[in-house]
Short mmCIF file of C-alpha atoms and ligand atoms in Angstrom, two decimals:
data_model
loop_
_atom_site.label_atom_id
_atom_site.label_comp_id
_atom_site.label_asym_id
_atom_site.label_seq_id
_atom_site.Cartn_x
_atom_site.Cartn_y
_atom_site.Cartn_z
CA UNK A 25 -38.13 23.22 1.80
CA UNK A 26 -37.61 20.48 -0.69
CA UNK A 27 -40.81 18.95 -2.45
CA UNK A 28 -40.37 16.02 -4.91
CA UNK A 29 -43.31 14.92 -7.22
CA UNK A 30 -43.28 11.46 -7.32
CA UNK A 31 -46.16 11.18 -9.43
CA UNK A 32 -48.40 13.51 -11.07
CA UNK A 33 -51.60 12.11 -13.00
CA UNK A 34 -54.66 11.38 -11.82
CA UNK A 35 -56.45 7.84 -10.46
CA UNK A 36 -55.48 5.11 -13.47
CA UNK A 37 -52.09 7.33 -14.16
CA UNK A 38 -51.17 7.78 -17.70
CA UNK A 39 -51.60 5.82 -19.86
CA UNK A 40 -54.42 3.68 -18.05
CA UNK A 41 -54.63 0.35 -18.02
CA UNK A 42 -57.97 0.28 -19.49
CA UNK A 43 -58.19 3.38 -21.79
CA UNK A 44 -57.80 3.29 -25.54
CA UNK A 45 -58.62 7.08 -25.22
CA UNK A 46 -56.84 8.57 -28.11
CA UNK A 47 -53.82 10.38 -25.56
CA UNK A 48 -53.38 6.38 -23.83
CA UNK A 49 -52.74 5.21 -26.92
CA UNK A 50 -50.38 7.66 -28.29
CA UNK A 51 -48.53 7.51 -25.06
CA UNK A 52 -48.02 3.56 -25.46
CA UNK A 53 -47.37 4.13 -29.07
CA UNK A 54 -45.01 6.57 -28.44
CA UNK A 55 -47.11 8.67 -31.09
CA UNK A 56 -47.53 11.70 -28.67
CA UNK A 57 -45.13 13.71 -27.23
CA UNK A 58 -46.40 13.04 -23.84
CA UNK A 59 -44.22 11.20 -20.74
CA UNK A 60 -46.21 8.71 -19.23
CA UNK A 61 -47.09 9.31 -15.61
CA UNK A 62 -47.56 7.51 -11.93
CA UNK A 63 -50.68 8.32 -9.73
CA UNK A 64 -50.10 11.42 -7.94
CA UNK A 65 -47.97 11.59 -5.10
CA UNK A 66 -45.53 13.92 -3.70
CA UNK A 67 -43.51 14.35 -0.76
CA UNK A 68 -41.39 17.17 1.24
CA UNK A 69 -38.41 18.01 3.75
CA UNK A 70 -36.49 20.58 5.03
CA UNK A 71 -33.31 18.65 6.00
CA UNK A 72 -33.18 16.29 3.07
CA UNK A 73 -33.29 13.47 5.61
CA UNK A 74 -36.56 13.44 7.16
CA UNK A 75 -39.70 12.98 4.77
CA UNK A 76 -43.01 13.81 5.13
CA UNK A 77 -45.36 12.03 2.29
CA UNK A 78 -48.48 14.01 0.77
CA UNK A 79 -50.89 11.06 0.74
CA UNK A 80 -50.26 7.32 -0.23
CA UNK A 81 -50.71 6.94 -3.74
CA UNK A 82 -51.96 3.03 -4.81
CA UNK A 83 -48.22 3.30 -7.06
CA UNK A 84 -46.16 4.41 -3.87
CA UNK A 85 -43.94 1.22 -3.85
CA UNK A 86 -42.63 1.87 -7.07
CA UNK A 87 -42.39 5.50 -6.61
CA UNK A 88 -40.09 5.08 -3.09
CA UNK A 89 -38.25 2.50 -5.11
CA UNK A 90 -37.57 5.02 -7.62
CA UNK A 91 -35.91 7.86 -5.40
CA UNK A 92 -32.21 8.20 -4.05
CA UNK A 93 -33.73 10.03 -1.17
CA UNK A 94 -35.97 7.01 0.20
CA UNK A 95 -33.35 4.40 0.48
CA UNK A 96 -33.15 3.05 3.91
CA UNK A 97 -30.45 4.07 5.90
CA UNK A 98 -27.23 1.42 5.75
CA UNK A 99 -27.42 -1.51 8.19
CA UNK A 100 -30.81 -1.49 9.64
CA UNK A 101 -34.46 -1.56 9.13
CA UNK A 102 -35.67 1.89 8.76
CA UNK A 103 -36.56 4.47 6.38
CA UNK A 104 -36.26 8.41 5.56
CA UNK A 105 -40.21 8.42 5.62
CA UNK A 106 -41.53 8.42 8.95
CA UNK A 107 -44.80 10.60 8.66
CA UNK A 108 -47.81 10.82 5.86
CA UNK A 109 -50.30 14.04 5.66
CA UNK A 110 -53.87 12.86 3.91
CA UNK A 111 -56.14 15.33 2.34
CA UNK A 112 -58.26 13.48 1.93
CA UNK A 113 -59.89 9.49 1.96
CA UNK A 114 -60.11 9.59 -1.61
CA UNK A 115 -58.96 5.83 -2.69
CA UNK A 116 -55.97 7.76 -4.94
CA UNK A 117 -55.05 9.13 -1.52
CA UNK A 118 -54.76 6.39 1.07
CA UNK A 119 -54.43 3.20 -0.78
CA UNK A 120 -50.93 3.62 -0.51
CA UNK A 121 -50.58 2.79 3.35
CA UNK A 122 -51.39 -0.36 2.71
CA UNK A 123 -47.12 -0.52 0.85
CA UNK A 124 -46.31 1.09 4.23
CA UNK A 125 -47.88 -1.79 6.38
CA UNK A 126 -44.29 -3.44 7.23
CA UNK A 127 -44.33 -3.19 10.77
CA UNK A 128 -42.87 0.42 10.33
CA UNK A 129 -43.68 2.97 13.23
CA UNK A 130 -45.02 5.70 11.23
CA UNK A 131 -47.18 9.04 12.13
CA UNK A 132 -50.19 9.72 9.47
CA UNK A 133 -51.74 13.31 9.65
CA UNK A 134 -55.14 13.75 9.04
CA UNK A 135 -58.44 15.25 9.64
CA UNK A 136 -60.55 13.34 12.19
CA UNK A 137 -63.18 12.47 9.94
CA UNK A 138 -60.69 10.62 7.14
CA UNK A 139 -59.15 8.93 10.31
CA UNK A 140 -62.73 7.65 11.21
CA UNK A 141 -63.31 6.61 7.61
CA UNK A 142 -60.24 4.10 7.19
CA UNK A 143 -59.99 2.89 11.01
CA UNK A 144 -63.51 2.48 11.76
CA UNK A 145 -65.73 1.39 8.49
CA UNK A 146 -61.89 0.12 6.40
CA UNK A 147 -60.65 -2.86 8.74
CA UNK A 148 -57.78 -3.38 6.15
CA UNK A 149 -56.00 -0.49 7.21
CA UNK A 150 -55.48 -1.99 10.84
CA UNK A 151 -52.49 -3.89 9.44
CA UNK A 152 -50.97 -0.72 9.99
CA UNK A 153 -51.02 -0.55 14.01
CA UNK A 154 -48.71 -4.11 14.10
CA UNK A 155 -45.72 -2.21 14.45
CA UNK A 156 -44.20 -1.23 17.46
CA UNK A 157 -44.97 1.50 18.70
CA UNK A 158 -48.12 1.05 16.01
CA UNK A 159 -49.13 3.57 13.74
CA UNK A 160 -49.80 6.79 15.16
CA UNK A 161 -52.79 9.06 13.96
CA UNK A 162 -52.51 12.92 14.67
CA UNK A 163 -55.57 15.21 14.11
CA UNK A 164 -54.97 18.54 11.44
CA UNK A 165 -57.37 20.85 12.82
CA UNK A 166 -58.76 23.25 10.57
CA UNK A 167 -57.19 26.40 10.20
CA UNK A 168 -54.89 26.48 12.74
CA UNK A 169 -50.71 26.07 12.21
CA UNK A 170 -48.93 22.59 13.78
CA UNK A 171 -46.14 21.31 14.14
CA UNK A 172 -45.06 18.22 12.27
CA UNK A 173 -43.12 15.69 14.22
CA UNK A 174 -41.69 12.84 12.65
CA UNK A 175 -42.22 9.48 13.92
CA UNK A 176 -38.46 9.24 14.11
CA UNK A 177 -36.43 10.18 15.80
CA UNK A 178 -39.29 10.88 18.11
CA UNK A 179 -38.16 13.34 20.11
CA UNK A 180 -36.82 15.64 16.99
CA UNK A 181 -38.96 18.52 15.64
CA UNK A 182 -39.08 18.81 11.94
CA UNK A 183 -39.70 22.68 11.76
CA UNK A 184 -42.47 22.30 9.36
CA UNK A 185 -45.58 23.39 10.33
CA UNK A 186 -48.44 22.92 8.25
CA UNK A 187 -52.08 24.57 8.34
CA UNK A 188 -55.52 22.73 6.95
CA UNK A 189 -57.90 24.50 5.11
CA UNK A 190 -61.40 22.77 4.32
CA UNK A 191 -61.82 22.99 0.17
CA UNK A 192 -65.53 22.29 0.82
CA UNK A 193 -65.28 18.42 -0.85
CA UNK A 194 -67.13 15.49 -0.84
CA UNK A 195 -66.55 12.09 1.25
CA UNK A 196 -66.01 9.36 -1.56
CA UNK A 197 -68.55 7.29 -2.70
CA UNK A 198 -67.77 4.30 -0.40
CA UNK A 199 -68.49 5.91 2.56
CA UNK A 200 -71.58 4.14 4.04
CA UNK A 201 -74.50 6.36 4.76
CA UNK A 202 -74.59 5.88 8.63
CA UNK A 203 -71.42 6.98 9.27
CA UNK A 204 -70.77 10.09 6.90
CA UNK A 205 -73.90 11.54 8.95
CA UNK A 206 -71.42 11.87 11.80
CA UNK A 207 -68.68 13.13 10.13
CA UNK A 208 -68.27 16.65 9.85
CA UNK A 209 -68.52 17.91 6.00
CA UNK A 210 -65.64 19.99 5.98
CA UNK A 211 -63.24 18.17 7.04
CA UNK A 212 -63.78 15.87 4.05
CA UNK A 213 -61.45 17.59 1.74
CA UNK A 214 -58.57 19.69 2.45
CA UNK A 215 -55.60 21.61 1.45
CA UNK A 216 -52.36 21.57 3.23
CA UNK A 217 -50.51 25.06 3.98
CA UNK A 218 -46.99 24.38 4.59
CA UNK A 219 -44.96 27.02 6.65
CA UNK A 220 -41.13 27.23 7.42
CA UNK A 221 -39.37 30.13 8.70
CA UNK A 222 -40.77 33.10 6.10
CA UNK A 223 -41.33 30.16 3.64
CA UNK A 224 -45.03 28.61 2.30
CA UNK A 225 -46.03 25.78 0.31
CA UNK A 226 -49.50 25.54 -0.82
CA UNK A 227 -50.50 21.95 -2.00
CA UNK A 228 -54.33 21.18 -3.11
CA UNK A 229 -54.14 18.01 -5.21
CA UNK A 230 -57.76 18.32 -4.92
CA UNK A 231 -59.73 21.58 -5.52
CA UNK A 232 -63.25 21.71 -5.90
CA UNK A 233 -63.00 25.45 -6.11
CA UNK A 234 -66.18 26.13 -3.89
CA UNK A 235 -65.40 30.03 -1.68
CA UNK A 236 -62.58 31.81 -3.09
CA UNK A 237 -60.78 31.31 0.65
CA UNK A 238 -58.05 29.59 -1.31
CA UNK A 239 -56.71 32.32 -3.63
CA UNK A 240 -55.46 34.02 -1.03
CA UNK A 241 -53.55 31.11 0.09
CA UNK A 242 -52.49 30.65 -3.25
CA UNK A 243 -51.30 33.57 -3.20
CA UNK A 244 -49.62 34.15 -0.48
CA UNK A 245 -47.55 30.96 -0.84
CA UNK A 246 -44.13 30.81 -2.73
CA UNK A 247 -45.03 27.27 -4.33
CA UNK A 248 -48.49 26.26 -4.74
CA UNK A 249 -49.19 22.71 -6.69
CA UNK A 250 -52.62 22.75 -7.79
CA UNK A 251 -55.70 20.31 -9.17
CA UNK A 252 -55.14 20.09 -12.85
CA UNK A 253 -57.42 16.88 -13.35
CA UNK A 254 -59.73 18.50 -15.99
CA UNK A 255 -59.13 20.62 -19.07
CA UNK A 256 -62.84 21.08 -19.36
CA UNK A 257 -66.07 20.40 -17.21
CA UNK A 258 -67.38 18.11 -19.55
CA UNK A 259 -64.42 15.95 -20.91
CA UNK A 260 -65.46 12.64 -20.06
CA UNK A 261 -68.59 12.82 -22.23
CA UNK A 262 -66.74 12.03 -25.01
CA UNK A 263 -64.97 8.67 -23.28
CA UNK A 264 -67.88 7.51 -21.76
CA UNK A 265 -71.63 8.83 -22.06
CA UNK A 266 -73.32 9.63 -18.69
CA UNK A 267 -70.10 10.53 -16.71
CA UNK A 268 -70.26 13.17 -14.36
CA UNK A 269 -68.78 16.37 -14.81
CA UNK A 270 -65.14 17.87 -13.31
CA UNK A 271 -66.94 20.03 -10.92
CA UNK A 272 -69.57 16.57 -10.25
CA UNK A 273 -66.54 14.94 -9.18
CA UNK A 274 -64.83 17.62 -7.33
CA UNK A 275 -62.50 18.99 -9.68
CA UNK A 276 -62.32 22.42 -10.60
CA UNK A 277 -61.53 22.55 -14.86
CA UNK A 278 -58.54 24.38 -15.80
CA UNK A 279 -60.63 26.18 -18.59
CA UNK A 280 -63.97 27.42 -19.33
CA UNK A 281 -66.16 30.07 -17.23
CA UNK A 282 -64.27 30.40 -13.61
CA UNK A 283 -62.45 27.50 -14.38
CA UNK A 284 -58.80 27.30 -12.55
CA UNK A 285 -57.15 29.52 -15.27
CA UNK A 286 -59.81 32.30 -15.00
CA UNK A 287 -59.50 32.46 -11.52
CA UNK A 288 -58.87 35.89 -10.75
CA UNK A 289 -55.44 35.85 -8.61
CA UNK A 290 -53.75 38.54 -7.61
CA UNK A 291 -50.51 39.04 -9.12
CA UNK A 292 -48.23 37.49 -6.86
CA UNK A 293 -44.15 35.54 -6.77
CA UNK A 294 -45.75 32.50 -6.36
CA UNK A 295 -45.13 29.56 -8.47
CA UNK A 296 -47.82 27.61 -9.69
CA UNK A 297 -47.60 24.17 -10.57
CA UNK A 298 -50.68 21.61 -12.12
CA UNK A 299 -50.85 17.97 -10.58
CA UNK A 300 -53.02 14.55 -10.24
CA UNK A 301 -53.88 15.04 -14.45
CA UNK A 302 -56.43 12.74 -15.68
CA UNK A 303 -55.40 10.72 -18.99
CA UNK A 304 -57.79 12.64 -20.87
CA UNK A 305 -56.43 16.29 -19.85
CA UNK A 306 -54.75 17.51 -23.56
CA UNK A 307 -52.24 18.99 -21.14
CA UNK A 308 -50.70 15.97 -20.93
CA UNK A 309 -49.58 16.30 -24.65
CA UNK A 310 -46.30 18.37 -24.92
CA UNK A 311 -47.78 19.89 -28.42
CA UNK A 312 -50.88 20.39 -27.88
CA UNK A 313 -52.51 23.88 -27.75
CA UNK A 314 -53.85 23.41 -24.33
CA UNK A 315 -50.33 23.03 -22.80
CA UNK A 316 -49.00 26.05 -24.89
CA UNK A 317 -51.92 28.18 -22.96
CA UNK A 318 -51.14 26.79 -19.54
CA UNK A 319 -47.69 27.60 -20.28
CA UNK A 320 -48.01 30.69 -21.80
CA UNK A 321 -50.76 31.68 -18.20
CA UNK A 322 -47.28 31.07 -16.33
CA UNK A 323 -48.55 27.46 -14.86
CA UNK A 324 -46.10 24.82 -14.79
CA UNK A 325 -47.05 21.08 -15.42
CA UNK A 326 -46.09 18.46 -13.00
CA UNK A 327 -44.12 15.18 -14.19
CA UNK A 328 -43.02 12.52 -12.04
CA UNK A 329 -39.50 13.22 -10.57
CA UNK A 330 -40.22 17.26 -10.57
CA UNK A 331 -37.79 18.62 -7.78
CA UNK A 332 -38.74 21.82 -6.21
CA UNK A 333 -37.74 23.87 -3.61
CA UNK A 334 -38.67 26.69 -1.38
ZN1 LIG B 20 -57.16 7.42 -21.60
#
């Protein structure tokens, strides 16, 4: 398995457009020893030819634009991406298939109640059934292994198989009232198990951190890329009075009492990587003693263009 981060900070990237916080502005300034960083996205494939994308980031254009491995294939219209998995309707997550909206057949993964969210209350996102064949949505049931199948060629199994595992999140915000009634609550936010051959990939952009369900999967994994959005429960207080906290917003901290770094894993071969990092997270700055302890815990920062494999 090959997994490419395309981008790795959190919604606003880093630096943000609109923060003077003091990490934005030593990343403009070139001050800190930080690399400056696209909205989270990642993507991954067995054959090298065939990509599945892990949600649609709002940057996605530029980040396709900016891999060998997305160029279209000489002399016609098409594309090495036929196939996005959400985990979530999260803006961050789906705003992105709105750069994929050029009449490109296309197969997008998700739970039933994200599908309902951006087909039934989002009209903008029916742009995306005027290709032909249109847009095709395929339910992840929870907790039980699938097979991914590209959207092309159609009749060509990808030998993924991935597995969804409710993280016991929140619907956004914009969600009207009447419908999240009929939605069902865990399928709101999830985290994708990837399985090929003896091989597992573990990817939670997202973790709220409510159960302890996902250690084990964490463990058990040979790559796991993890929520690293917060350093602390309480670090946008000092940006912006009356923010809510990580765990408020669904984020589990990396530090603190049973924050991400405390978590009591088992010892394991996995490798553990930190992702969607908000521009305030002093991770972000090469030198600073945060990064030396997530380093030093045997975590592994994400940075846009990160190859891994499995
Ligand atoms: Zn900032």
């Amino acid at each position: 398995m090959r997994v490419r981060v395309l981008g790795s900070a959190a919604g606003g990237g880093f630096p943000q457009w609109n923060c003077a916080c003091p990490q934005c502005e030593g990343v403009r300034s070139g001050k800190l020893r930080a690399r400056a960083r696209t909205q989270t996205q990642a993507a991954v494939s067995l054959d090298g030819a065939r990509w599945f994308l892990l949600n649609a980031s709002p940057d996605l254009r530029q980040q396709i634009l900016s891999s060998a491995d997305f160029v279209p294939p000489g002399g016609s219209r098409n594309t090495p991406i036929s196939s996005v998995v959400l985990t979530s309707a999260d803006v961050d997550a789906v705003m992105g298939l709105l750069h994929l909206r050029e009449f490109q057949p296309l197969h997008i993964f998700s739970t039933i109640a994200v599908r309902r969210i951006l087909t039934e209350e989002n009209s903008l996102f029916r742009v995306l059934a005027r290709s032909s064949p249109p847009v095709k949505w395929e339910t992840l049931p929870l907790d039980r292994l699938m097979p991914l199948i590209p959207a092309s060629p159609a009749d060509k199994k990808s030998g993924l198989f991935c597995k969804a595992v409710s993280l016991n999140g929140s619907f956004p915000d914009y969600v009207s009232e009447s419908l999240r009634h009929t939605l069902a609550p865990e399928e709101a936010v999830i985290g994708l198990s990837f399985a090929s051959k003896e091989k597992k990939f573990f990817y939670a952009p997202n973790l709220p951190g409510i159960g302890d369900h996902w250690l084990r999967l964490v463990e058990e994994s040979d790559l796991a890329i993890l929520d690293g959005t917060f350093w602390k429960d309480d670090e946008l207080h000092s940006i912006q009075k009356g923010s809510k906290s990580a765990r408020q917003m669904g984020h589990l901290p990396l530090w603190g009492d049973r924050g991400l770094l405390r978590q009591p894993f088992r010892p394991s071969k996995t490798r553990r990587v930190l992702i969607h990092i908000n521009n305030t997270n002093p991770i972000l700055n090469d030198e600073s003693p945060e990064s030396r302890i997530v380093r030093d815990a045997c975590w592994e920062i994400a940075y846009d263009g990160m190859e891994l494999a499995v």
